[in-house]
Tab-separated table of C-alpha atoms in Angstrom:
chain	number	residue	atom	x	y	z
S	1	MET	CA	-5.450	6.626	26.152
S	2	LYS	CA	-9.355	6.431	25.114
S	3	LYS	CA	-9.705	4.959	21.632
S	4	LYS	CA	-11.069	7.074	18.836
S	5	GLN	CA	-14.728	5.996	18.102
S	6	PHE	CA	-15.880	6.051	14.356
S	7	ALA	CA	-19.254	5.006	12.966
S	8	VAL	CA	-19.083	3.971	9.501
S	9	ILE	CA	-22.093	4.493	7.644
S	10	GLY	CA	-22.625	2.260	4.763
S	11	LEU	CA	-20.652	-0.841	3.852
S	12	GLY	CA	-19.977	-1.083	0.523
S	13	ARG	CA	-16.429	-1.518	-1.143
S	14	PHE	CA	-15.580	1.779	0.095
S	15	GLY	CA	-17.104	1.824	3.910
S	16	HIS	CA	-16.057	-1.785	4.354
S	17	SER	CA	-12.386	-0.937	3.560
S	18	MET	CA	-12.658	2.246	5.825
S	19	ALA	CA	-13.938	0.239	8.560
S	20	GLU	CA	-11.422	-2.609	8.348
S	21	THR	CA	-8.615	-0.115	8.286
S	22	LEU	CA	-9.750	2.136	11.343
S	23	ILE	CA	-10.133	-1.505	13.195
S	24	GLN	CA	-6.702	-2.351	12.121
S	25	SER	CA	-5.410	1.087	13.380
S	26	GLY	CA	-6.916	0.463	16.702
S	27	CYS	CA	-9.921	2.494	16.668
S	28	GLU	CA	-13.295	1.545	17.893
S	29	VAL	CA	-15.950	1.247	15.031
S	30	ILE	CA	-19.557	0.889	14.833
S	31	ALA	CA	-20.648	-0.452	11.417
S	32	ILE	CA	-23.806	0.144	9.912
S	33	ASP	CA	-25.804	-0.715	7.020
S	34	THR	CA	-29.203	-1.912	6.165
S	35	ASP	CA	-27.979	-4.966	4.171
S	36	GLU	CA	-27.834	-8.098	6.475
S	37	GLU	CA	-25.014	-9.630	4.251
S	38	LYS	CA	-22.811	-6.546	4.561
S	39	ILE	CA	-23.222	-6.516	8.373
S	40	GLN	CA	-22.499	-10.287	8.605
S	41	ALA	CA	-19.149	-9.586	6.574
S	42	ILE	CA	-17.981	-6.932	8.929
S	43	SER	CA	-19.438	-8.397	12.107
S	44	ASP	CA	-16.212	-10.313	13.542
S	45	LEU	CA	-14.024	-7.269	13.143
S	46	ALA	CA	-16.309	-4.172	14.212
S	47	THR	CA	-16.532	-3.104	17.759
S	48	TYR	CA	-20.249	-3.041	16.736
S	49	ALA	CA	-21.943	-4.117	13.692
S	50	VAL	CA	-25.754	-3.561	13.389
S	51	GLN	CA	-28.473	-3.649	10.762
S	52	VAL	CA	-30.459	-0.342	10.793
S	53	ASP	CA	-31.562	2.505	8.312
S	54	ALA	CA	-29.471	5.296	9.392
S	55	THR	CA	-32.138	7.913	8.276
S	56	ASP	CA	-34.018	6.954	11.217
S	57	GLU	CA	-33.100	9.249	14.058
S	58	LYS	CA	-34.647	7.302	16.823
S	59	ALA	CA	-33.176	4.214	15.649
S	60	VAL	CA	-29.559	5.386	15.575
S	61	ARG	CA	-30.130	7.573	18.851
S	62	THR	CA	-30.664	4.018	20.387
S	63	ILE	CA	-27.245	2.720	19.353
S	64	GLY	CA	-25.398	5.858	20.645
S	65	LEU	CA	-24.253	7.204	17.434
S	66	GLN	CA	-24.166	10.663	18.994
S	67	ASN	CA	-21.195	9.752	20.897
S	68	VAL	CA	-18.735	8.900	18.175
S	69	ASP	CA	-15.857	11.164	17.642
S	70	THR	CA	-16.179	10.915	13.669
S	71	ALA	CA	-18.959	9.590	11.607
S	72	VAL	CA	-18.040	8.388	7.944
S	73	VAL	CA	-21.095	8.443	5.593
S	74	SER	CA	-19.827	5.962	2.825
S	75	ILE	CA	-23.301	5.904	0.944
S	76	GLY	CA	-22.554	7.401	-2.522
S	77	GLU	CA	-24.983	6.289	-4.863
S	78	ASP	CA	-28.213	6.733	-3.118
S	79	ILE	CA	-27.581	10.888	-2.739
S	80	GLU	CA	-30.932	11.184	-1.175
S	81	ALA	CA	-29.869	8.605	1.739
S	82	SER	CA	-26.567	10.248	2.412
S	83	ILE	CA	-28.130	13.722	2.847
S	84	LEU	CA	-30.465	12.516	5.108
S	85	ILE	CA	-28.041	10.545	7.205
S	86	VAL	CA	-25.919	13.705	7.032
S	87	MET	CA	-28.853	15.772	8.418
S	88	THR	CA	-29.527	13.088	11.092
S	89	LEU	CA	-26.128	13.003	12.236
S	90	LYS	CA	-26.156	16.886	12.421
S	91	GLU	CA	-28.961	16.689	14.335
S	92	LEU	CA	-27.759	14.301	16.939
S	93	GLY	CA	-24.673	16.507	17.115
S	94	VAL	CA	-22.006	14.468	15.699
S	95	LYS	CA	-18.809	16.625	16.033
S	96	GLU	CA	-17.181	15.453	12.847
S	97	ILE	CA	-18.812	13.963	9.741
S	98	VAL	CA	-16.983	12.753	6.677
S	99	ALA	CA	-18.904	12.057	3.629
S	100	LYS	CA	-18.455	10.758	0.365
S	101	ALA	CA	-19.679	12.225	-2.726
S	102	VAL	CA	-20.401	10.994	-6.388
S	103	THR	CA	-20.854	14.451	-8.139
S	104	PRO	CA	-19.977	17.812	-7.818
S	105	ILE	CA	-23.579	18.766	-6.693
S	106	HIS	CA	-23.807	16.280	-4.066
S	107	GLY	CA	-20.561	17.438	-2.654
S	108	LYS	CA	-21.769	20.927	-2.654
S	109	ILE	CA	-25.000	20.123	-0.564
S	110	LEU	CA	-22.836	17.829	1.609
S	111	ARG	CA	-20.453	20.799	2.200
S	112	ASN	CA	-23.585	23.280	2.743
S	113	LEU	CA	-24.910	20.851	5.385
S	114	GLY	CA	-21.868	21.133	7.296
S	115	VAL	CA	-19.762	18.230	6.558
S	116	SER	CA	-16.208	18.425	7.876
S	117	ARG	CA	-14.834	16.638	4.726
S	118	VAL	CA	-16.244	15.642	1.351
S	119	VAL	CA	-14.565	12.877	-0.319
S	120	PHE	CA	-14.673	12.008	-4.056
S	121	PRO	CA	-12.894	8.670	-3.922
S	122	GLU	CA	-13.307	8.013	-7.765
S	123	ARG	CA	-11.990	11.247	-8.390
S	124	GLU	CA	-8.982	11.014	-6.233
S	125	VAL	CA	-8.153	7.241	-7.282
S	126	ALA	CA	-8.527	8.736	-11.234
S	127	VAL	CA	-5.930	11.363	-10.305
S	128	ARG	CA	-3.264	9.250	-8.694
S	129	LEU	CA	-3.616	6.365	-10.945
S	130	ALA	CA	-3.311	8.761	-14.009
S	131	ASN	CA	-0.164	10.448	-12.302
S	132	SER	CA	1.231	6.857	-12.101
S	133	LEU	CA	0.518	6.032	-15.505
S	134	ALA	CA	1.667	9.202	-17.104
S	135	GLN	CA	5.152	9.021	-15.120
S	136	PRO	CA	5.467	5.092	-14.187
S	137	ALA	CA	8.464	5.717	-12.304
S	138	ILE	CA	6.354	7.293	-9.590
S	139	ILE	CA	5.351	4.909	-7.217
S	140	ASP	CA	2.852	7.203	-5.399
S	141	TYR	CA	1.951	10.713	-5.421
S	142	MET	CA	-0.104	13.022	-3.071
S	143	ASP	CA	-0.809	16.564	-3.550
S	144	LEU	CA	-0.368	18.773	-0.405
S	145	SER	CA	-1.499	22.785	-1.095
S	146	ALA	CA	-0.126	25.410	-3.054
S	147	GLY	CA	1.541	23.556	-5.705
S	148	TYR	CA	3.442	21.137	-3.418
S	149	SER	CA	3.296	17.420	-3.241
S	150	VAL	CA	4.738	14.452	-1.581
S	151	MET	CA	6.192	11.889	-3.908
S	152	GLU	CA	7.620	8.361	-3.444
S	153	ILE	CA	10.165	7.259	-6.367
S	154	PRO	CA	12.918	4.846	-6.646
S	155	ALA	CA	16.271	6.321	-5.755
S	156	PRO	CA	17.313	8.601	-8.745
S	157	LEU	CA	20.368	7.808	-10.854
S	158	GLY	CA	23.302	8.696	-9.086
S	159	THR	CA	22.359	8.501	-5.504
S	160	VAL	CA	22.356	4.831	-5.130
S	161	GLY	CA	25.377	3.759	-2.715
S	162	SER	CA	26.263	7.192	-1.736
S	163	LYS	CA	25.461	8.720	1.980
S	164	VAL	CA	22.241	10.953	2.175
S	165	ARG	CA	24.496	14.198	2.868
S	166	ASP	CA	26.641	13.299	-0.170
S	167	SER	CA	23.453	12.506	-2.050
S	168	ARG	CA	23.064	16.378	-2.349
S	169	ILE	CA	19.281	15.503	-2.895
S	170	ARG	CA	18.006	18.762	-1.761
S	171	GLU	CA	20.654	20.930	-3.799
S	172	ARG	CA	19.972	18.817	-6.785
S	173	TYR	CA	16.457	18.607	-6.939
S	174	ASP	CA	15.436	21.636	-4.517
S	175	VAL	CA	13.372	18.515	-2.565
S	176	ASN	CA	13.211	17.416	1.026
S	177	LEU	CA	13.998	13.762	1.684
S	178	ILE	CA	11.745	13.122	4.364
S	179	ALA	CA	11.735	9.167	4.655
S	180	ILE	CA	13.442	6.036	2.860
S	181	ARG	CA	11.336	3.191	2.312
S	182	ARG	CA	13.563	0.037	2.148
S	183	LYS	CA	12.870	-3.657	1.396
S	184	ILE	CA	14.984	-5.863	3.894
S	185	PRO	CA	15.175	-9.517	2.516
S	186	ILE	CA	13.814	-12.407	4.835
S	187	ILE	CA	13.214	-15.557	5.152
S	188	THR	CA	9.523	-16.499	6.299
S	189	ASP	CA	8.473	-19.181	8.871
S	190	ALA	CA	7.399	-21.037	5.947
S	191	GLY	CA	10.961	-20.968	4.524
S	192	GLU	CA	10.411	-18.882	1.634
S	193	THR	CA	12.419	-15.804	0.404
S	194	ASP	CA	10.660	-12.600	1.200
S	195	PHE	CA	11.191	-8.817	2.288
S	196	LYS	CA	9.710	-6.594	4.995
S	197	GLU	CA	9.267	-3.044	4.700
S	198	ASP	CA	11.530	-0.691	6.767
S	199	LEU	CA	10.500	3.057	6.835
S	200	LYS	CA	13.196	5.227	8.096
S	201	ILE	CA	11.754	8.599	8.784
S	202	ASN	CA	13.719	11.531	8.868
S	203	PRO	CA	16.884	9.520	7.557
S	204	ASP	CA	20.343	10.034	9.162
S	205	PRO	CA	22.741	11.892	6.836
S	206	ASP	CA	25.156	9.068	7.314
S	207	GLU	CA	22.483	6.660	5.897
S	208	GLU	CA	23.695	5.078	2.636
S	209	ILE	CA	20.917	4.817	-0.107
S	210	ALA	CA	20.757	1.010	-1.388
S	211	VAL	CA	19.609	-0.349	-4.359
S	212	GLY	CA	15.810	-0.646	-4.389
S	213	ASP	CA	15.490	2.073	-2.065
S	214	ILE	CA	12.102	4.196	-2.513
S	215	LEU	CA	12.677	7.742	-1.434
S	216	VAL	CA	9.845	10.041	0.153
S	217	VAL	CA	10.200	13.252	-0.916
S	218	LEU	CA	8.214	16.742	-0.586
S	219	GLY	CA	8.846	19.535	-2.902
S	220	SER	CA	7.193	21.557	-5.648
S	221	ARG	CA	5.400	20.118	-8.431
S	222	GLU	CA	8.292	21.260	-10.896
S	223	SER	CA	11.018	20.098	-8.346
S	224	LEU	CA	9.608	16.826	-8.417
S	225	ALA	CA	9.184	16.452	-11.976
S	226	SER	CA	13.050	17.001	-12.294
S	227	MET	CA	13.818	13.977	-10.264
S	228	ARG	CA	14.385	10.991	-12.688
S	229	PRO	CA	14.860	7.234	-11.270
S	230	ALA	CA	17.698	5.195	-11.463
V	1	MET	CA	25.404	-16.906	7.960
V	2	ALA	CA	27.105	-19.923	6.379
V	3	ARG	CA	27.144	-20.202	2.628
V	4	PRO	CA	25.312	-23.152	1.134
V	5	ALA	CA	27.099	-26.176	0.184
V	6	ARG	CA	27.983	-26.364	-3.465
V	7	ALA	CA	26.201	-28.040	-6.161
V	8	GLY	CA	26.322	-31.791	-5.663
V	9	GLY	CA	26.395	-34.799	-7.836
V	10	SER	CA	22.574	-35.001	-9.420
V	11	PRO	CA	21.095	-32.599	-11.782
V	12	GLY	CA	18.394	-32.296	-9.156
V	13	GLY	CA	20.795	-31.634	-6.352
V	14	ASN	CA	22.589	-29.002	-8.577
V	15	VAL	CA	19.500	-27.130	-8.891
V	16	GLN	CA	18.646	-27.382	-5.331
V	17	ASP	CA	22.037	-25.959	-4.069
V	18	LEU	CA	21.878	-23.329	-6.975
V	19	VAL	CA	18.322	-22.144	-5.396
V	20	GLU	CA	19.523	-22.206	-1.848
V	21	MET	CA	22.846	-20.132	-3.202
V	22	GLY	CA	20.397	-17.651	-4.559
V	23	GLU	CA	18.411	-17.437	-1.625
V	24	PHE	CA	21.773	-16.909	0.253
V	25	TYR	CA	22.760	-14.140	-1.886
V	26	PHE	CA	19.560	-12.422	-1.931
V	27	LEU	CA	19.595	-12.657	1.942
V	28	ASN	CA	22.963	-10.508	1.724
V	29	GLN	CA	21.402	-8.116	-0.624
V	30	LYS	CA	23.711	-9.385	-3.428
V	31	TYR	CA	20.863	-9.050	-6.095
V	32	ALA	CA	22.971	-9.457	-9.283
V	33	GLU	CA	24.868	-12.581	-7.671
V	34	ALA	CA	21.509	-13.906	-6.651
V	35	ALA	CA	19.836	-13.537	-9.953
V	36	LYS	CA	22.819	-14.941	-11.907
V	37	VAL	CA	22.822	-18.364	-9.965
V	38	LEU	CA	18.936	-18.405	-10.014
V	39	GLN	CA	19.059	-18.385	-13.726
V	40	LYS	CA	21.554	-20.992	-14.042
V	41	ALA	CA	19.243	-23.189	-11.921
V	42	LEU	CA	16.230	-22.349	-14.481
V	43	SER	CA	18.847	-23.445	-17.272
V	44	LEU	CA	18.909	-26.674	-15.569
V	45	ASP	CA	15.323	-27.101	-14.578
V	46	PRO	CA	12.994	-24.367	-16.383
V	47	ARG	CA	10.086	-25.671	-14.255
V	48	CYS	CA	11.672	-24.570	-10.714
V	49	VAL	CA	9.151	-22.728	-9.195
V	50	LYS	CA	11.164	-21.513	-6.143
V	51	ALA	CA	13.763	-20.317	-8.847
V	52	TYR	CA	11.043	-18.114	-10.340
V	53	TYR	CA	9.705	-16.916	-7.485
V	54	THR	CA	12.759	-15.740	-5.630
V	55	LEU	CA	13.690	-14.057	-8.839
V	56	GLY	CA	10.285	-12.232	-8.620
V	57	VAL	CA	11.081	-11.153	-5.028
V	58	ILE	CA	14.769	-9.728	-6.282
V	59	HIS	CA	13.093	-7.920	-8.961
V	60	GLU	CA	10.523	-6.433	-6.410
V	61	SER	CA	12.982	-5.714	-4.307
V	62	LYS	CA	14.634	-3.628	-6.961
V	63	ASN	CA	11.561	-1.866	-7.473
V	64	GLU	CA	11.277	-3.743	-10.937
V	65	PRO	CA	7.468	-4.498	-10.822
V	66	ASP	CA	7.148	-5.452	-14.627
V	67	ARG	CA	9.797	-8.058	-14.086
V	68	ALA	CA	8.595	-9.496	-10.848
V	69	ARG	CA	5.204	-10.092	-12.206
V	70	GLU	CA	6.678	-11.974	-15.146
V	71	MET	CA	8.522	-14.098	-12.644
V	72	TYR	CA	5.556	-14.830	-10.381
V	73	GLU	CA	3.207	-15.624	-13.208
V	74	LYS	CA	5.890	-18.123	-14.750
V	75	ALA	CA	5.908	-19.586	-10.879
V	76	LEU	CA	2.316	-19.821	-11.135
V	77	SER	CA	1.878	-21.279	-14.593
V	78	ILE	CA	4.119	-24.477	-13.149
V	79	GLN	CA	2.096	-24.474	-9.754
V	80	PRO	CA	-1.076	-22.533	-9.849
V	81	ASP	CA	-1.427	-23.001	-5.751
V	82	PHE	CA	1.994	-21.776	-4.900
V	83	LYS	CA	0.775	-19.194	-2.592
V	84	PRO	CA	3.871	-16.893	-2.081
V	85	ALA	CA	3.806	-16.130	-5.609
V	86	ARG	CA	0.009	-15.674	-5.647
V	87	ASP	CA	0.327	-13.320	-2.464
V	88	HIS	CA	3.127	-11.148	-4.191
V	89	LEU	CA	1.283	-11.083	-7.601
V	90	ASP	CA	-1.975	-9.832	-5.980
V	91	ARG	CA	-0.308	-7.352	-4.339
V	92	LEU	CA	1.667	-5.879	-7.159
V	93	VAL	CA	-1.825	-5.710	-9.398
V	94	GLY	CA	-3.532	-4.069	-6.665
V	95	MET	CA	-5.659	-6.624	-5.255
């Protein structure tokens, strides 16, 4: 299967992490920035790392940006540059553009320019962090739509030691168990104790819920709020 | 898996045996027993880095991040270059 091709434009903390994760996921990544140091920092990883001004249509056409499946514009602070790059990408005919926004107006302009997805990283991180601070037992929380969310939570009191079918999670909390994250103790090659994480998606009804298990559950926010960890 | 030999003669030997026993219990997911022998090891040698570290891993396995962090910090206060504890601590604080 052909590898999915991405361009990541702007290699600040957000862009660098984005490029690194895409590369680790097996995607081809063209990394672009005007800053030589940022290019150097990703050059060993990226398929192609190039120092260029992405608002320069001629220059970006030369590096084949029009052929990528998705372009991620991760320039937030310089709103003018972000808008110009998105316009250039649209003119090049890039099919999918994801762009980072820093203010609601910036986001609105990007949306009006036809960006497929606008992300507000700071706002999204703040919401998730606030959720985890307000309810420390919750390990992770992701809103879906129409009042539904996915939550990761340590196995609630009374479920540890019982089989999934006997835990009656659905009846008790009106949520669906979609996966169990389990830490498996190991000894590393260096001889130290450690654990590896195992994700059991759609767990078997006979699977026993163990100490330290993290349940990944899907449900309405009200139902999820009713769950209390052990 | 064979259970490690019981405590030997010298105090140092005792501590090491207790740490190994703690690791053995941990590998068998007997976290309470593991914590008990590791605490005993620390009562004999309060500077036992491996005991603190393994207690940290146990707490992390049980989803007790605050207690895990405390153990990793203690291990690092004794041996600042102990990489496994540094790696776990960095991950816990989101670095």
